[in-house]
CSV table of C-alpha atoms in Angstrom, one decimal:
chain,number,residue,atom,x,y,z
C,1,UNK,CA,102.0,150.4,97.6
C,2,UNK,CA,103.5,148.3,95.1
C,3,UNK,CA,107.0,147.7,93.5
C,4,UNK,CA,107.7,147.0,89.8
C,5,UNK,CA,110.1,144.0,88.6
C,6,UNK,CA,111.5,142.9,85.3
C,7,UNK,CA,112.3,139.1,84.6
C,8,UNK,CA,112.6,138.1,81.3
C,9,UNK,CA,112.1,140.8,79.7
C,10,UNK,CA,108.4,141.3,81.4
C,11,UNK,CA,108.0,143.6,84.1
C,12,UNK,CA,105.1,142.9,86.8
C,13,UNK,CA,103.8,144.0,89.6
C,14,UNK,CA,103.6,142.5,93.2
C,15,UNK,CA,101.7,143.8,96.5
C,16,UNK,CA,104.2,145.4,99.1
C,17,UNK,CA,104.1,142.2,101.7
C,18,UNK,CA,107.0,141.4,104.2
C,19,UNK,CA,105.5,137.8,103.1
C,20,UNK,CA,105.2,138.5,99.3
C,21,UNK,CA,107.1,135.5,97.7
C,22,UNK,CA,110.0,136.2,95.2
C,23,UNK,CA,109.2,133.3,93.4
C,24,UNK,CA,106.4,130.4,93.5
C,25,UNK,CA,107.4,126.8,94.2
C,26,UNK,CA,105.3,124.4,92.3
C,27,UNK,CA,105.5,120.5,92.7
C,28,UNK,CA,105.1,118.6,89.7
C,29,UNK,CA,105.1,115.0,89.7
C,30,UNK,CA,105.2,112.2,87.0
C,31,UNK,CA,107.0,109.4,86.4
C,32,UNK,CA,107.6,110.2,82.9
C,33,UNK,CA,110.2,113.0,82.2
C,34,UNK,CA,108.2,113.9,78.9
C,35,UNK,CA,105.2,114.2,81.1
C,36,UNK,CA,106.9,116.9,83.2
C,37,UNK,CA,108.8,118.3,80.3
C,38,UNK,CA,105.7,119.4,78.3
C,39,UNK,CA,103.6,121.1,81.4
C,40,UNK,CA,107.0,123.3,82.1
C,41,UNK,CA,106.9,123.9,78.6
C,42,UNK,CA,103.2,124.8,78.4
C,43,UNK,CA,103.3,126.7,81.9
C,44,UNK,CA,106.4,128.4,81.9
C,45,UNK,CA,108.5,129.9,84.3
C,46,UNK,CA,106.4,133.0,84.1
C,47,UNK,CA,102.8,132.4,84.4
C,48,UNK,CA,101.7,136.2,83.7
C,49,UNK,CA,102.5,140.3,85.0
C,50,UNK,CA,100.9,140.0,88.2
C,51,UNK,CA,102.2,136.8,89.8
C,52,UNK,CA,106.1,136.0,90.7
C,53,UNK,CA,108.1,133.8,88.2
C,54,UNK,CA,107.8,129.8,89.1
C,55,UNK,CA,110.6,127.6,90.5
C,56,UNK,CA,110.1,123.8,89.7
C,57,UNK,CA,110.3,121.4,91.9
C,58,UNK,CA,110.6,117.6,90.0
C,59,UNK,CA,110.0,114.9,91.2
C,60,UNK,CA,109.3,111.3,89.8
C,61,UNK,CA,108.5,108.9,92.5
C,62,UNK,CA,105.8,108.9,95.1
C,63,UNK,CA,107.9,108.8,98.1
C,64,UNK,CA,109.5,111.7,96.9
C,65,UNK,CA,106.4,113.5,96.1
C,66,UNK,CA,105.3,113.2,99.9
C,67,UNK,CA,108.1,114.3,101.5
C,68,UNK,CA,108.7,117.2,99.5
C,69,UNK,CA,104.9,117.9,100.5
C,70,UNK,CA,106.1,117.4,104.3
C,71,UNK,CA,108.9,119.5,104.0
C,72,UNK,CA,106.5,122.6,103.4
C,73,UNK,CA,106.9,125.9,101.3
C,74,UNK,CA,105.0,125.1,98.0
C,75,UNK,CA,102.5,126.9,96.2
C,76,UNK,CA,100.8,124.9,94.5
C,77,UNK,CA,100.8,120.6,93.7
C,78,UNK,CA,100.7,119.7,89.9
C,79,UNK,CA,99.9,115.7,89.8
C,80,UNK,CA,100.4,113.0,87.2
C,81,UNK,CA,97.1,110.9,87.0
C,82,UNK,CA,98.6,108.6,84.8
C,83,UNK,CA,101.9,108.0,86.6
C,84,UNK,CA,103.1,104.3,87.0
C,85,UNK,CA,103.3,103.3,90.6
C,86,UNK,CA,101.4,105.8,92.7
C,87,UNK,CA,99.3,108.0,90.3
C,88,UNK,CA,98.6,111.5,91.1
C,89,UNK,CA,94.5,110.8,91.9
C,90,UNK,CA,95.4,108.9,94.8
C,91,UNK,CA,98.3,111.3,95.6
C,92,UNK,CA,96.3,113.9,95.8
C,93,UNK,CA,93.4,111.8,98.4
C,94,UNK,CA,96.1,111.8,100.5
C,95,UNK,CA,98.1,114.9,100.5
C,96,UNK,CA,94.8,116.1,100.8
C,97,UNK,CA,93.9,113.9,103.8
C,98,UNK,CA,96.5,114.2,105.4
C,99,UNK,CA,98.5,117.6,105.1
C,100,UNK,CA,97.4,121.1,106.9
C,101,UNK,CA,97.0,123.7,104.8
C,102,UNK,CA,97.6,121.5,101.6
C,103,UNK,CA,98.3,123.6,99.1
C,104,UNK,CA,96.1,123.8,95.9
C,105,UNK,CA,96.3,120.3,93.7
C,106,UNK,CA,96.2,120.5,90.0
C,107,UNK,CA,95.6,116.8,88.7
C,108,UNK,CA,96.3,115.5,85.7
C,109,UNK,CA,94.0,113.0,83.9
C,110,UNK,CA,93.9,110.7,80.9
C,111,UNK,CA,90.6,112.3,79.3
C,112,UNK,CA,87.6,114.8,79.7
C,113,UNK,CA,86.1,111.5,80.9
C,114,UNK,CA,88.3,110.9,83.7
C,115,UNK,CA,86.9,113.7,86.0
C,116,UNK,CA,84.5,112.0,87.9
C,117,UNK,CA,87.0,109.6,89.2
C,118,UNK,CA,89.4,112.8,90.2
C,119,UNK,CA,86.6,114.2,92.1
C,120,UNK,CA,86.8,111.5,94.6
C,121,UNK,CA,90.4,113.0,95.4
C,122,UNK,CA,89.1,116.6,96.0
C,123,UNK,CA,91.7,117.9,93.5
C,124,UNK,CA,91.0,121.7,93.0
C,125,UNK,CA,91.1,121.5,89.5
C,126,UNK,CA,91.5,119.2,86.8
C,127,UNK,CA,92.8,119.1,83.7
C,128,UNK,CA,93.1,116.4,80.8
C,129,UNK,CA,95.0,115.2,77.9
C,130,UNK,CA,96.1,116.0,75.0
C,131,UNK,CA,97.6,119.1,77.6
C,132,UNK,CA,96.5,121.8,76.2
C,133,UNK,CA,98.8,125.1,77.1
C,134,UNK,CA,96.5,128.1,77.5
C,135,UNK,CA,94.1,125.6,79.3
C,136,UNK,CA,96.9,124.3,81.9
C,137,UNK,CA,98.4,127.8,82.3
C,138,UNK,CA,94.6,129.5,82.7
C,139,UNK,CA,94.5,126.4,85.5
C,140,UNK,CA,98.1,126.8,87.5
C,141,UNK,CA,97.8,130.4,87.1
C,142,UNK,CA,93.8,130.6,88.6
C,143,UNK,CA,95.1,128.2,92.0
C,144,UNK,CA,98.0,130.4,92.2
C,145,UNK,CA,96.1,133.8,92.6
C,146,UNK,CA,93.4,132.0,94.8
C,147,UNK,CA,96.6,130.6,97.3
C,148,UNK,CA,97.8,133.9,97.3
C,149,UNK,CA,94.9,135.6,98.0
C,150,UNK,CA,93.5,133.4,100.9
């Protein structure tokens, strides 16, 4: 059985679940506010009909990053690989490393070029500058369906 919704305007679907999520929590970090500015923009706070509208969670330093990680109850991990003093590459080795049940890690990288280096962080998905929006959405919204569905 399933219940219908309506938020902003859309109405979607989700699975009767005691566990089903009213909204997904999504990490984004970057050090540069313009950064994080234009993957909300592209990615929305709806991603599409079947999955729950997303609640951002900003943050701009490392530190940060980690304990937000720590603290539990996030969906999915969207990572700068350009930021300035811990970049998201190596933020994701380590969440990665060193978190149970790390959610899924979207990294961010300079160019096409770039994904070989990423790969070394076991990211589960990559994508690269200029941000292109159907792209990044196609990506956040794919690693949110498979979290949900594992």
């Amino acid at each position: 059985m399933a219940t219908t919704g309506q938020h902003d305007g859309d109405e979607w679907e989700v699975a009767d679940r005691a566990d089903a999520p009213t909204t997904l929590r999504v990490l984004l970090y970057s050090d540069h506010v313009e950064t994080r500015e234009q993957v909300k923009l592209a990615v929305g706070r709806r991603i599409s009909k079947d999955l729950p509208p997303v609640e951002w969670v900003e943050v701009a330093t490392p530190d940060m990053a980690i304990t937000t990680v720590d603290a539990g109850g996030l969906d999915l991990l969207v990572l700068d690989g350009e930021a300035g003093k811990a970049g998201g590459i190596g933020l994701c080795r380590q969440v990665k490393d060193e978190v149970y049940r790390c959610p899924p890690v979207l990294v961010l990288i300079a160019r096409p070029q770039d994904a070989w280096l990423a790969s070394w962080a076991q990211p589960d998905a990559v994508v690269s500058r200029p941000l292109d929006p159907i792209e990044l959405q196609q990506a956040v919204a794919g690693l949110l369906r498979t979290a949900r569905a594992a």
